[in-house]
PDB file of C-alpha atoms in Angstrom:
ATOM      1  CA  UNK K  28       4.984   7.492  81.015  1.00  0.00           C
ATOM      2  CA  UNK K  29       6.161  10.944  81.206  1.00  0.00           C
ATOM      3  CA  UNK K  30       7.719  10.608  83.805  1.00  0.00           C
ATOM      4  CA  UNK K  31      10.065   8.152  82.587  1.00  0.00           C
ATOM      5  CA  UNK K  32      10.587  10.181  79.356  1.00  0.00           C
ATOM      6  CA  UNK K  33      11.570  13.175  81.465  1.00  0.00           C
ATOM      7  CA  UNK K  34      14.314  11.280  83.180  1.00  0.00           C
ATOM      8  CA  UNK K  35      15.524  10.440  80.218  1.00  0.00           C
ATOM      9  CA  UNK K  36      16.355  13.219  78.487  1.00  0.00           C
ATOM     10  CA  UNK K  37      17.889  13.912  82.138  1.00  0.00           C
ATOM     11  CA  UNK K  38      20.045  11.583  81.768  1.00  0.00           C
ATOM     12  CA  UNK K  39      21.535  12.143  78.714  1.00  0.00           C
ATOM     13  CA  UNK K  40      21.281  16.155  79.273  1.00  0.00           C
ATOM     14  CA  UNK K  41      23.837  15.267  82.229  1.00  0.00           C
ATOM     15  CA  UNK K  42      26.031  12.791  80.194  1.00  0.00           C
ATOM     16  CA  UNK K  43      26.584  15.220  77.233  1.00  0.00           C
ATOM     17  CA  UNK K  44      29.993  16.273  77.202  1.00  0.00           C
ATOM     18  CA  UNK K  45      28.712  20.051  76.915  1.00  0.00           C
ATOM     19  CA  UNK K  46      28.704  23.477  78.970  1.00  0.00           C
ATOM     20  CA  UNK K  47      26.340  26.161  78.714  1.00  0.00           C
ATOM     21  CA  UNK K  48      28.300  30.593  77.760  1.00  0.00           C
ATOM     22  CA  UNK K  49      27.217  33.137  78.894  1.00  0.00           C
ATOM     23  CA  UNK K  50      24.048  33.454  77.451  1.00  0.00           C
ATOM     24  CA  UNK K  51      24.775  33.226  74.037  1.00  0.00           C
ATOM     25  CA  UNK K  52      23.676  29.497  74.452  1.00  0.00           C
ATOM     26  CA  UNK K  53      27.152  27.995  72.424  1.00  0.00           C
ATOM     27  CA  UNK K  54      28.315  24.489  73.176  1.00  0.00           C
ATOM     28  CA  UNK K  55      32.306  24.600  74.104  1.00  0.00           C
ATOM     29  CA  UNK K  56      33.177  20.830  73.642  1.00  0.00           C
ATOM     30  CA  UNK K  57      35.327  20.410  77.559  1.00  0.00           C
ATOM     31  CA  UNK K  58      38.526  18.196  75.545  1.00  0.00           C
ATOM     32  CA  UNK K  59      38.924  15.085  78.086  1.00  0.00           C
ATOM     33  CA  UNK K  60      42.874  14.739  80.136  1.00  0.00           C
ATOM     34  CA  UNK K  61      44.842  12.609  77.474  1.00  0.00           C
ATOM     35  CA  UNK K  62      46.730   9.560  79.455  1.00  0.00           C
ATOM     36  CA  UNK K  63      50.820   9.119  78.732  1.00  0.00           C
ATOM     37  CA  UNK K  64      51.147   5.326  79.163  1.00  0.00           C
ATOM     38  CA  UNK K  65      54.924   5.533  80.922  1.00  0.00           C
ATOM     39  CA  UNK K  66      57.656   2.068  80.894  1.00  0.00           C
ATOM     40  CA  UNK K  67      59.597   1.375  83.428  1.00  0.00           C
ATOM     41  CA  UNK K  68      63.711   1.069  82.386  1.00  0.00           C
ATOM     42  CA  UNK K  69      65.295  -1.799  84.173  1.00  0.00           C
ATOM     43  CA  UNK K  70      69.105  -0.688  84.872  1.00  0.00           C
ATOM     44  CA  UNK K  71      71.342  -2.975  84.279  1.00  0.00           C
ATOM     45  CA  UNK K  72      74.911  -3.553  86.451  1.00  0.00           C
ATOM     46  CA  UNK K  73      76.773  -3.455  83.546  1.00  0.00           C
ATOM     47  CA  UNK K  74      75.507  -0.553  82.010  1.00  0.00           C
ATOM     48  CA  UNK K  75      76.148   1.939  85.706  1.00  0.00           C
ATOM     49  CA  UNK K  76      79.925  -0.249  85.913  1.00  0.00           C
ATOM     50  CA  UNK K  77      80.616   1.314  81.794  1.00  0.00           C
ATOM     51  CA  UNK K  78      78.784   4.682  82.420  1.00  0.00           C
ATOM     52  CA  UNK K  79      81.471   5.123  85.886  1.00  0.00           C
ATOM     53  CA  UNK K  80      84.338   4.033  83.405  1.00  0.00           C
ATOM     54  CA  UNK K  81      82.787   6.032  80.826  1.00  0.00           C
ATOM     55  CA  UNK K  82      83.675   9.153  83.527  1.00  0.00           C
ATOM     56  CA  UNK K  83      86.928   8.310  84.692  1.00  0.00           C
ATOM     57  CA  UNK K  84      88.588   7.755  81.301  1.00  0.00           C
ATOM     58  CA  UNK K  85      87.513  11.741  80.847  1.00  0.00           C
ATOM     59  CA  UNK K  86      88.182  13.229  83.860  1.00  0.00           C
ATOM     60  CA  UNK K  87      91.194  11.361  84.362  1.00  0.00           C
ATOM     61  CA  UNK K  88      93.077  12.391  87.659  1.00  0.00           C
ATOM     62  CA  UNK K  89      95.199  15.798  88.492  1.00  0.00           C
ATOM     63  CA  UNK K  90      98.429  15.591  88.638  1.00  0.00           C
ATOM     64  CA  UNK K  91      99.775  18.146  91.742  1.00  0.00           C
ATOM     65  CA  UNK K  92     101.677  20.608  90.746  1.00  0.00           C
ATOM     66  CA  UNK K  93     105.643  21.732  90.731  1.00  0.00           C
ATOM     67  CA  UNK K  94     107.059  18.446  90.789  1.00  0.00           C
ATOM     68  CA  UNK K  95     109.878  18.871  89.823  1.00  0.00           C
ATOM     69  CA  UNK K  96     110.612  21.239  92.650  1.00  0.00           C
ATOM     70  CA  UNK K  97     109.789  18.086  95.057  1.00  0.00           C
ATOM     71  CA  UNK K  98     112.331  15.786  93.596  1.00  0.00           C
ATOM     72  CA  UNK K  99     115.169  17.836  93.559  1.00  0.00           C
ATOM     73  CA  UNK K 100     115.152  18.813  97.921  1.00  0.00           C
ATOM     74  CA  UNK K 101     114.504  14.897  97.457  1.00  0.00           C
ATOM     75  CA  UNK K 102     116.924  14.403  95.744  1.00  0.00           C
ATOM     76  CA  UNK K 103     118.845  16.454  97.842  1.00  0.00           C
ATOM     77  CA  UNK K 104     117.938  15.030 101.353  1.00  0.00           C
ATOM     78  CA  UNK K 105     118.673  11.463 100.138  1.00  0.00           C
ATOM     79  CA  UNK K 106     122.034  12.248  99.003  1.00  0.00           C
ATOM     80  CA  UNK K 107     123.458  14.181 102.234  1.00  0.00           C
ATOM     81  CA  UNK K 108     121.871  11.515 104.859  1.00  0.00           C
ATOM     82  CA  UNK K 109     123.453   8.336 102.530  1.00  0.00           C
ATOM     83  CA  UNK K 110     126.569  10.557 103.025  1.00  0.00           C
ATOM     84  CA  UNK K 111     126.123  11.680 106.689  1.00  0.00           C
ATOM     85  CA  UNK K 112     125.723   7.625 107.311  1.00  0.00           C
ATOM     86  CA  UNK K 113     128.720   6.509 104.980  1.00  0.00           C
ATOM     87  CA  UNK K 114     131.259   9.160 106.614  1.00  0.00           C
ATOM     88  CA  UNK K 115     129.799   7.778 110.652  1.00  0.00           C
ATOM     89  CA  UNK K 116     130.234   4.579 109.778  1.00  0.00           C
ATOM     90  CA  UNK K 117     133.923   4.866 108.752  1.00  0.00           C
ATOM     91  CA  UNK K 118     134.615   7.121 111.370  1.00  0.00           C
ATOM     92  CA  UNK K 119     133.147   4.463 113.868  1.00  0.00           C
ATOM     93  CA  UNK K 120     135.522   2.279 112.400  1.00  0.00           C
ATOM     94  CA  UNK K 121     138.344   3.953 112.282  1.00  0.00           C
ATOM     95  CA  UNK K 122     140.845   1.506 114.010  1.00  0.00           C
ATOM     96  CA  UNK K 123     140.079  -1.067 111.483  1.00  0.00           C
ATOM     97  CA  UNK K 124     139.799   1.020 108.732  1.00  0.00           C
ATOM     98  CA  UNK K 125     143.702   2.109 109.987  1.00  0.00           C
ATOM     99  CA  UNK K 126     144.591  -1.310 110.604  1.00  0.00           C
ATOM    100  CA  UNK K 127     142.825  -1.739 106.624  1.00  0.00           C
ATOM    101  CA  UNK K 128     144.941   1.216 105.500  1.00  0.00           C
ATOM    102  CA  UNK K 129     148.394  -0.407 107.099  1.00  0.00           C
ATOM    103  CA  UNK K 130     147.653  -4.345 105.976  1.00  0.00           C
ATOM    104  CA  UNK K 131     147.503  -2.488 102.542  1.00  0.00           C
ATOM    105  CA  UNK K 132     150.904  -0.956 102.353  1.00  0.00           C
ATOM    106  CA  UNK K 133     152.225  -4.330 103.171  1.00  0.00           C
ATOM    107  CA  UNK K 134     150.093  -5.657 100.360  1.00  0.00           C
ATOM    108  CA  UNK K 135     149.529  -8.393 103.303  1.00  0.00           C
ATOM    109  CA  UNK K 136     146.070  -8.136 103.818  1.00  0.00           C
ATOM    110  CA  UNK K 137     143.919 -10.167 106.304  1.00  0.00           C
ATOM    111  CA  UNK K 138     140.397 -12.044 104.825  1.00  0.00           C
ATOM    112  CA  UNK K 139     139.301 -11.178 108.929  1.00  0.00           C
ATOM    113  CA  UNK K 140     139.896  -7.056 107.715  1.00  0.00           C
ATOM    114  CA  UNK K 141     138.858  -8.024 104.414  1.00  0.00           C
ATOM    115  CA  UNK K 142     135.536  -8.896 105.367  1.00  0.00           C
ATOM    116  CA  UNK K 143     134.369  -6.519 108.151  1.00  0.00           C
ATOM    117  CA  UNK K 144     134.996  -4.794 105.400  1.00  0.00           C
ATOM    118  CA  UNK K 145     132.970  -5.872 103.432  1.00  0.00           C
ATOM    119  CA  UNK K 146     130.008  -5.814 105.675  1.00  0.00           C
ATOM    120  CA  UNK K 147     130.354  -2.082 106.557  1.00  0.00           C
ATOM    121  CA  UNK K 148     130.482  -1.469 102.620  1.00  0.00           C
ATOM    122  CA  UNK K 149     127.246  -3.462 102.123  1.00  0.00           C
ATOM    123  CA  UNK K 150     125.747  -1.417 105.280  1.00  0.00           C
ATOM    124  CA  UNK K 151     126.416   1.376 103.483  1.00  0.00           C
ATOM    125  CA  UNK K 152     124.386   0.540 100.482  1.00  0.00           C
ATOM    126  CA  UNK K 153     122.224  -1.437 102.058  1.00  0.00           C
ATOM    127  CA  UNK K 154     121.807   2.321 103.929  1.00  0.00           C
ATOM    128  CA  UNK K 155     120.950   3.698 100.395  1.00  0.00           C
ATOM    129  CA  UNK K 156     118.897   1.213  98.893  1.00  0.00           C
ATOM    130  CA  UNK K 157     116.555   1.879 101.732  1.00  0.00           C
ATOM    131  CA  UNK K 158     116.860   5.832 101.540  1.00  0.00           C
ATOM    132  CA  UNK K 159     116.068   5.177  97.538  1.00  0.00           C
ATOM    133  CA  UNK K 160     112.917   3.480  98.215  1.00  0.00           C
ATOM    134  CA  UNK K 161     111.360   5.444 100.456  1.00  0.00           C
ATOM    135  CA  UNK K 162     112.260   8.716  99.003  1.00  0.00           C
ATOM    136  CA  UNK K 163     110.879   6.945  95.973  1.00  0.00           C
ATOM    137  CA  UNK K 164     107.348   5.859  97.542  1.00  0.00           C
ATOM    138  CA  UNK K 165     106.993   9.007  99.283  1.00  0.00           C
ATOM    139  CA  UNK K 166     108.128  11.664  96.233  1.00  0.00           C
ATOM    140  CA  UNK K 167     105.086   8.529  94.109  1.00  0.00           C
ATOM    141  CA  UNK K 168     102.881   9.970  96.693  1.00  0.00           C
ATOM    142  CA  UNK K 169     103.745  13.762  96.651  1.00  0.00           C
ATOM    143  CA  UNK K 170     104.710  13.947  93.132  1.00  0.00           C
ATOM    144  CA  UNK K 171     103.368  11.499  91.742  1.00  0.00           C
ATOM    145  CA  UNK K 172     105.146  10.979  88.313  1.00  0.00           C
ATOM    146  CA  UNK K 173     107.691   8.742  87.834  1.00  0.00           C
ATOM    147  CA  UNK K 174     110.169  10.411  86.023  1.00  0.00           C
ATOM    148  CA  UNK K 175     110.526  12.286  89.314  1.00  0.00           C
ATOM    149  CA  UNK K 176     111.139   9.346  91.276  1.00  0.00           C
ATOM    150  CA  UNK K 177     114.157   8.787  88.036  1.00  0.00           C
ATOM    151  CA  UNK K 178     114.788  12.389  88.809  1.00  0.00           C
ATOM    152  CA  UNK K 179     115.349  12.638  92.484  1.00  0.00           C
ATOM    153  CA  UNK K 180     117.350   9.318  92.566  1.00  0.00           C
ATOM    154  CA  UNK K 181     119.776  10.988  89.523  1.00  0.00           C
ATOM    155  CA  UNK K 182     120.268  14.243  92.092  1.00  0.00           C
ATOM    156  CA  UNK K 183     120.580  12.219  95.086  1.00  0.00           C
ATOM    157  CA  UNK K 184     123.580  10.056  93.776  1.00  0.00           C
ATOM    158  CA  UNK K 185     124.801  12.532  92.700  1.00  0.00           C
ATOM    159  CA  UNK K 186     125.684  14.959  95.411  1.00  0.00           C
ATOM    160  CA  UNK K 187     126.066  10.985  97.049  1.00  0.00           C
ATOM    161  CA  UNK K 188     129.220  11.108  95.143  1.00  0.00           C
ATOM    162  CA  UNK K 189     130.016  14.458  95.199  1.00  0.00           C
ATOM    163  CA  UNK K 190     129.847  15.627  99.010  1.00  0.00           C
ATOM    164  CA  UNK K 191     132.598  12.028  99.650  1.00  0.00           C
ATOM    165  CA  UNK K 192     134.758  13.893  96.739  1.00  0.00           C
ATOM    166  CA  UNK K 193     136.728  16.172  99.074  1.00  0.00           C
ATOM    167  CA  UNK K 194     137.201  12.849 102.341  1.00  0.00           C
ATOM    168  CA  UNK K 195     139.719  10.858 100.205  1.00  0.00           C
ATOM    169  CA  UNK K 196     141.793  14.186 100.223  1.00  0.00           C
ATOM    170  CA  UNK K 197     142.071  14.525 103.927  1.00  0.00           C
ATOM    171  CA  UNK K 198     144.931  12.710 105.142  1.00  0.00           C
ATOM    172  CA  UNK K 199     143.836  11.941 108.105  1.00  0.00           C
ATOM    173  CA  UNK K 200     140.792  10.477 107.142  1.00  0.00           C
ATOM    174  CA  UNK K 201     140.003   6.706 108.200  1.00  0.00           C
ATOM    175  CA  UNK K 202     138.569   5.934 104.519  1.00  0.00           C
ATOM    176  CA  UNK K 203     141.107   6.855 102.230  1.00  0.00           C
ATOM    177  CA  UNK K 204     142.855   2.252 102.444  1.00  0.00           C
ATOM    178  CA  UNK K 205     145.134   3.457  99.519  1.00  0.00           C
ATOM    179  CA  UNK K 206     146.586   7.084 100.383  1.00  0.00           C
ATOM    180  CA  UNK K 207     145.063  10.324 100.185  1.00  0.00           C
ATOM    181  CA  UNK K 208     143.734  11.245  96.578  1.00  0.00           C
ATOM    182  CA  UNK K 209     145.912  13.837  94.545  1.00  0.00           C
ATOM    183  CA  UNK K 210     143.667  16.569  92.089  1.00  0.00           C
ATOM    184  CA  UNK K 211     144.549  15.502  88.220  1.00  0.00           C
ATOM    185  CA  UNK K 212     142.874  14.676  84.963  1.00  0.00           C
ATOM    186  CA  UNK K 213     142.304  11.407  86.381  1.00  0.00           C
ATOM    187  CA  UNK K 214     141.216  11.285  89.745  1.00  0.00           C
ATOM    188  CA  UNK K 215     138.643  14.262  88.267  1.00  0.00           C
ATOM    189  CA  UNK K 216     137.406  11.430  85.075  1.00  0.00           C
ATOM    190  CA  UNK K 217     136.608   8.893  87.851  1.00  0.00           C
ATOM    191  CA  UNK K 218     135.093  11.262  90.102  1.00  0.00           C
ATOM    192  CA  UNK K 219     132.445  11.929  87.068  1.00  0.00           C
ATOM    193  CA  UNK K 220     132.350   8.137  86.684  1.00  0.00           C
ATOM    194  CA  UNK K 221     131.460   7.476  90.223  1.00  0.00           C
ATOM    195  CA  UNK K 222     128.681  10.617  90.117  1.00  0.00           C
ATOM    196  CA  UNK K 223     127.120   8.809  86.452  1.00  0.00           C
ATOM    197  CA  UNK K 224     126.828   5.039  88.779  1.00  0.00           C
ATOM    198  CA  UNK K 225     125.975   6.623  91.419  1.00  0.00           C
ATOM    199  CA  UNK K 226     123.384   8.833  89.944  1.00  0.00           C
ATOM    200  CA  UNK K 227     121.829   6.153  88.341  1.00  0.00           C
ATOM    201  CA  UNK K 228     122.268   3.174  90.714  1.00  0.00           C
ATOM    202  CA  UNK K 229     119.406   5.482  92.783  1.00  0.00           C
ATOM    203  CA  UNK K 230     117.785   6.766  89.965  1.00  0.00           C
ATOM    204  CA  UNK K 231     116.224   3.364  89.683  1.00  0.00           C
ATOM    205  CA  UNK K 232     115.377   2.469  93.050  1.00  0.00           C
ATOM    206  CA  UNK K 233     114.080   5.838  93.565  1.00  0.00           C
ATOM    207  CA  UNK K 234     112.171   5.016  90.449  1.00  0.00           C
ATOM    208  CA  UNK K 235     110.595   1.234  91.822  1.00  0.00           C
ATOM    209  CA  UNK K 236     109.957   3.100  94.662  1.00  0.00           C
ATOM    210  CA  UNK K 237     107.630   5.380  93.392  1.00  0.00           C
ATOM    211  CA  UNK K 238     106.193   2.940  90.606  1.00  0.00           C
ATOM    212  CA  UNK K 239     105.087   1.065  93.455  1.00  0.00           C
ATOM    213  CA  UNK K 240     103.400   4.332  95.496  1.00  0.00           C
ATOM    214  CA  UNK K 241     102.572   5.674  92.233  1.00  0.00           C
ATOM    215  CA  UNK K 242     100.676   2.106  90.693  1.00  0.00           C
ATOM    216  CA  UNK K 243      96.971   2.883  92.001  1.00  0.00           C
ATOM    217  CA  UNK K 244      96.539   6.979  90.577  1.00  0.00           C
ATOM    218  CA  UNK K 245      93.860   7.391  88.451  1.00  0.00           C
ATOM    219  CA  UNK K 246      96.507   8.278  85.898  1.00  0.00           C
ATOM    220  CA  UNK K 247      98.294   5.281  85.801  1.00  0.00           C
ATOM    221  CA  UNK K 248      95.467   3.016  86.656  1.00  0.00           C
ATOM    222  CA  UNK K 249      92.901   4.670  83.157  1.00  0.00           C
ATOM    223  CA  UNK K 250      96.120   4.252  80.783  1.00  0.00           C
TER     224      UNK K 250
END
């Protein structure tokens, strides 16, 4: 019985949560570690999409700098290119234009000549449309801003009209169907109107190209 009592006492001493400190015999309780229960957070696809949309809204697409210079250079190049194409088409078909000039002076323009002239002018306008639209696409990739496409097209149309204006004063130029022009107030006003019309047409076509090119840019997509 004494052995059982000693074993029972030793078991109680082993299960007691205390230890002796030095020789003072003081008992210091040992704190049991606390367990923290962490509940898993379920993430839904909709929440991640909303976070991405919020992040993109807070950080809009950055626009390139110095876009105005690109627009002016693009407009100048487009106007020069279309003017060169027009002059080359007239010079290549100089015989047709000279015949049309003689018929116009006699007031006897034939249908065949009229249709051929319409085809040549139609090719010129088609080239102008293609150049302006492609120029708008390129400018939309480089400068992104759509107003710069409008500016470039306007500059291109005005440059085109100004480059062709001096040819109307050259007597041997085949494109002067009604004769050589004279420099007066009426001619100047007419040239200003042509500049405005060509500038507006080029601006609208080039704006369309810039609009297409910048449709997926974050600056316009997140609006």
